[in-house]
């Protein structure tokens, strides 16, 4: 199937019909969730519109893609402990802060992606497996820590405590300073949120 990018900065419109079929208006063809997942990986922006109501249902379709990816064997990205912690924030006073915090955490991870790829690519054999395992542990611990830091006073059971991240002597000190700066900004947002609740 020929793939076509949207013109300019306009996202491609995907229409979802009552029969659950998805129609790509840029290529004039029906597509599947797998096609949409590929578009995301290729940085092709799109919005999904309900053909009957014209509602923007992009969020629910992206959630469905994640659900299906998680259901595939060996493709899990979201640890159970992380998902449980995330669920706790629905309806919580901090719910409005969580999306921005998670976006910031993933952006930081994306910036480190090339360093991670180089580290794994330079390793061979058993060293490569070890490097991958260490990186996975670091990523899981970082994500869980990001969510937990939003509510440092919440009780944490032994079962929910993440494993300590593996040491990475190659991690630059400037990353620590950057994270401290971002945490200070997040603390300021939390303080402002707490102040608005008291009024």
CSV table of C-alpha atoms in Angstrom, one decimal:
chain,number,residue,atom,x,y,z
A,1,UNK,CA,0.0,0.0,0.0
A,2,UNK,CA,1.4,3.4,-1.0
A,3,UNK,CA,2.1,5.7,1.9
A,4,UNK,CA,1.5,9.4,1.6
A,5,UNK,CA,2.4,12.1,4.1
A,6,UNK,CA,0.1,14.9,4.9
A,7,UNK,CA,0.8,18.2,3.2
A,8,UNK,CA,2.6,20.8,5.4
A,9,UNK,CA,1.9,20.4,9.1
A,10,UNK,CA,-1.7,19.1,8.6
A,11,UNK,CA,-2.2,15.7,10.1
A,12,UNK,CA,-3.7,13.0,8.0
A,13,UNK,CA,-7.4,12.4,8.7
A,14,UNK,CA,-8.4,8.8,9.4
A,15,UNK,CA,-12.2,8.2,9.5
A,16,UNK,CA,-13.6,5.4,11.6
A,17,UNK,CA,-16.9,4.0,10.5
A,18,UNK,CA,-19.7,2.2,12.4
A,19,UNK,CA,-18.4,-1.2,11.2
A,20,UNK,CA,-15.0,-0.3,12.9
A,21,UNK,CA,-13.2,0.1,9.6
A,22,UNK,CA,-10.6,2.8,9.4
A,23,UNK,CA,-10.3,4.9,6.2
A,24,UNK,CA,-7.2,6.9,5.4
A,25,UNK,CA,-8.3,10.0,3.5
A,26,UNK,CA,-4.8,10.8,2.3
A,27,UNK,CA,-4.4,7.4,0.5
A,28,UNK,CA,-8.1,6.8,-0.2
A,29,UNK,CA,-7.8,3.3,1.3
A,30,UNK,CA,-8.9,1.3,4.3
A,31,UNK,CA,-6.2,0.7,6.9
A,32,UNK,CA,-5.8,-1.4,10.1
A,33,UNK,CA,-4.5,-0.6,13.5
A,34,UNK,CA,-1.2,-2.1,12.4
A,35,UNK,CA,-1.0,0.5,9.6
A,36,UNK,CA,-1.7,3.3,12.1
A,37,UNK,CA,1.0,1.9,14.5
A,38,UNK,CA,3.5,2.0,11.5
A,39,UNK,CA,2.5,5.6,10.8
A,40,UNK,CA,3.3,6.5,14.4
A,41,UNK,CA,6.7,4.9,14.1
A,42,UNK,CA,7.3,6.8,10.9
A,43,UNK,CA,6.4,10.1,12.6
A,44,UNK,CA,3.3,10.5,10.4
A,45,UNK,CA,0.8,12.7,12.3
A,46,UNK,CA,-2.8,11.7,12.1
A,47,UNK,CA,-6.2,12.3,13.8
A,48,UNK,CA,-9.0,9.7,13.9
A,49,UNK,CA,-12.5,11.1,13.4
A,50,UNK,CA,-15.7,9.3,14.1
A,51,UNK,CA,-17.4,9.3,10.6
A,52,UNK,CA,-20.9,9.6,12.1
A,53,UNK,CA,-20.4,12.1,14.9
A,54,UNK,CA,-17.2,13.9,13.7
A,55,UNK,CA,-15.8,13.5,17.2
A,56,UNK,CA,-12.0,13.3,17.6
A,57,UNK,CA,-11.4,9.7,18.9
A,58,UNK,CA,-7.6,9.7,18.3
A,59,UNK,CA,-6.9,9.0,22.0
A,60,UNK,CA,-9.1,5.9,22.2
A,61,UNK,CA,-7.7,4.5,19.0
A,62,UNK,CA,-4.1,5.0,20.2
A,63,UNK,CA,-5.0,3.4,23.5
A,64,UNK,CA,-6.4,0.4,21.5
A,65,UNK,CA,-3.1,0.2,19.6
A,66,UNK,CA,-1.2,0.1,22.8
A,67,UNK,CA,-3.6,-2.5,24.2
A,68,UNK,CA,-3.1,-4.8,21.2
A,69,UNK,CA,0.6,-4.4,21.3
A,70,UNK,CA,0.7,-5.3,25.0
A,71,UNK,CA,-1.4,-8.4,24.2
A,72,UNK,CA,1.2,-9.7,21.8
A,73,UNK,CA,3.6,-12.2,23.4
A,74,UNK,CA,6.9,-10.7,24.4
A,75,UNK,CA,6.0,-7.1,23.4
A,76,UNK,CA,5.2,-5.7,26.9
A,77,UNK,CA,6.4,-2.2,27.6
A,78,UNK,CA,4.2,-1.3,30.5
A,79,UNK,CA,5.2,-3.1,33.8
A,80,UNK,CA,2.3,-4.1,36.0
A,81,UNK,CA,3.5,-2.1,38.9
A,82,UNK,CA,3.7,1.0,36.7
A,83,UNK,CA,0.2,0.5,35.4
A,84,UNK,CA,-1.2,0.1,38.9
A,85,UNK,CA,0.5,3.3,40.1
A,86,UNK,CA,-0.8,5.1,37.0
A,87,UNK,CA,-4.4,3.9,37.6
A,88,UNK,CA,-4.2,5.4,41.1
A,89,UNK,CA,-3.9,8.9,39.7
A,90,UNK,CA,-7.2,8.8,37.8
A,91,UNK,CA,-9.5,11.1,39.8
A,92,UNK,CA,-6.7,12.1,42.0
A,93,UNK,CA,-5.9,15.8,42.6
A,94,UNK,CA,-2.6,15.3,40.8
A,95,UNK,CA,-4.3,13.9,37.7
A,96,UNK,CA,-3.8,17.1,35.7
A,97,UNK,CA,0.0,17.1,36.3
A,98,UNK,CA,0.7,13.4,35.4
A,99,UNK,CA,0.4,13.7,31.6
A,100,UNK,CA,3.0,16.5,31.4
A,101,UNK,CA,5.3,14.7,33.8
A,102,UNK,CA,5.1,11.5,31.7
A,103,UNK,CA,5.7,13.4,28.5
A,104,UNK,CA,8.8,15.1,30.0
A,105,UNK,CA,10.1,11.7,31.1
A,106,UNK,CA,9.6,10.1,27.7
A,107,UNK,CA,11.2,13.1,26.0
A,108,UNK,CA,14.3,12.7,28.2
A,109,UNK,CA,14.4,9.0,27.3
A,110,UNK,CA,14.2,9.9,23.6
A,111,UNK,CA,17.1,12.2,24.0
A,112,UNK,CA,19.1,9.4,25.4
A,113,UNK,CA,18.0,6.9,22.8
A,114,UNK,CA,21.1,7.2,20.6
A,115,UNK,CA,23.4,6.7,23.6
A,116,UNK,CA,21.4,3.6,24.4
A,117,UNK,CA,21.6,2.3,20.9
A,118,UNK,CA,25.3,2.8,20.7
A,119,UNK,CA,25.9,1.1,24.0
A,120,UNK,CA,23.9,-2.0,23.0
A,121,UNK,CA,25.3,-2.0,19.4
A,122,UNK,CA,28.9,-1.9,20.7
A,123,UNK,CA,28.3,-4.9,23.0
A,124,UNK,CA,28.6,-8.5,21.6
A,125,UNK,CA,27.3,-11.9,22.6
A,126,UNK,CA,26.5,-12.2,26.3
A,127,UNK,CA,27.6,-8.6,26.9
A,128,UNK,CA,24.9,-7.4,24.6
A,129,UNK,CA,22.2,-9.4,26.5
A,130,UNK,CA,23.5,-8.0,29.7
A,131,UNK,CA,23.5,-4.4,28.3
A,132,UNK,CA,19.9,-4.8,27.1
A,133,UNK,CA,18.8,-6.3,30.5
A,134,UNK,CA,20.5,-3.4,32.4
A,135,UNK,CA,18.9,-0.8,30.1
A,136,UNK,CA,15.4,-2.4,30.6
A,137,UNK,CA,15.8,-2.3,34.4
A,138,UNK,CA,16.9,1.4,34.2
A,139,UNK,CA,14.0,2.3,32.0
A,140,UNK,CA,11.4,0.5,34.2
A,141,UNK,CA,12.9,2.1,37.4
A,142,UNK,CA,12.9,5.5,35.8
A,143,UNK,CA,9.3,5.4,34.7
A,144,UNK,CA,8.1,4.0,38.1
A,145,UNK,CA,10.2,6.6,39.9
A,146,UNK,CA,8.6,9.3,37.7
A,147,UNK,CA,5.1,8.4,38.7
A,148,UNK,CA,6.0,7.8,42.4
A,149,UNK,CA,7.7,11.2,42.6
A,150,UNK,CA,4.4,12.9,41.8
A,151,UNK,CA,3.1,11.8,45.2
A,152,UNK,CA,6.1,11.2,47.5
A,153,UNK,CA,3.8,10.8,50.5
A,154,UNK,CA,1.9,7.9,49.1
A,155,UNK,CA,2.6,4.6,50.9
A,156,UNK,CA,4.5,2.1,48.9
A,157,UNK,CA,4.4,-1.6,49.7
A,158,UNK,CA,7.5,-3.8,49.4
A,159,UNK,CA,5.8,-5.5,46.4
A,160,UNK,CA,5.5,-2.2,44.6
A,161,UNK,CA,9.0,-1.0,45.2
A,162,UNK,CA,11.0,-1.1,42.0
A,163,UNK,CA,14.4,-2.7,41.7
A,164,UNK,CA,17.3,-0.3,42.1
A,165,UNK,CA,18.5,0.9,38.6
A,166,UNK,CA,21.7,-0.5,37.4
A,167,UNK,CA,24.7,1.7,37.6
A,168,UNK,CA,25.7,3.4,34.5
A,169,UNK,CA,29.1,5.1,34.8
A,170,UNK,CA,28.8,6.6,31.4
A,171,UNK,CA,25.7,8.7,32.4
A,172,UNK,CA,26.8,12.3,32.0
A,173,UNK,CA,26.5,14.6,35.1
A,174,UNK,CA,24.7,17.2,33.1
A,175,UNK,CA,21.7,14.8,32.8
A,176,UNK,CA,21.5,14.8,36.6
A,177,UNK,CA,21.5,18.6,36.7
A,178,UNK,CA,18.9,18.7,33.9
A,179,UNK,CA,16.6,16.3,35.8
A,180,UNK,CA,17.1,18.4,39.0
A,181,UNK,CA,16.0,21.5,37.1
A,182,UNK,CA,13.0,19.7,35.7
A,183,UNK,CA,12.0,18.3,39.1
A,184,UNK,CA,12.2,21.8,40.5
A,185,UNK,CA,9.8,23.0,37.8
A,186,UNK,CA,7.5,20.1,38.5
A,187,UNK,CA,7.6,20.9,42.3
A,188,UNK,CA,6.6,24.4,41.5
A,189,UNK,CA,3.6,23.2,39.5
A,190,UNK,CA,2.6,20.9,42.4
A,191,UNK,CA,2.9,23.8,44.9
A,192,UNK,CA,0.7,25.9,42.6
A,193,UNK,CA,-1.8,23.1,42.4
A,194,UNK,CA,-1.8,22.6,46.1
A,195,UNK,CA,-2.3,26.4,46.6
A,196,UNK,CA,-5.3,26.5,44.3
A,197,UNK,CA,-6.9,23.6,46.1
A,198,UNK,CA,-6.8,25.5,49.4
A,199,UNK,CA,-8.6,28.5,48.0
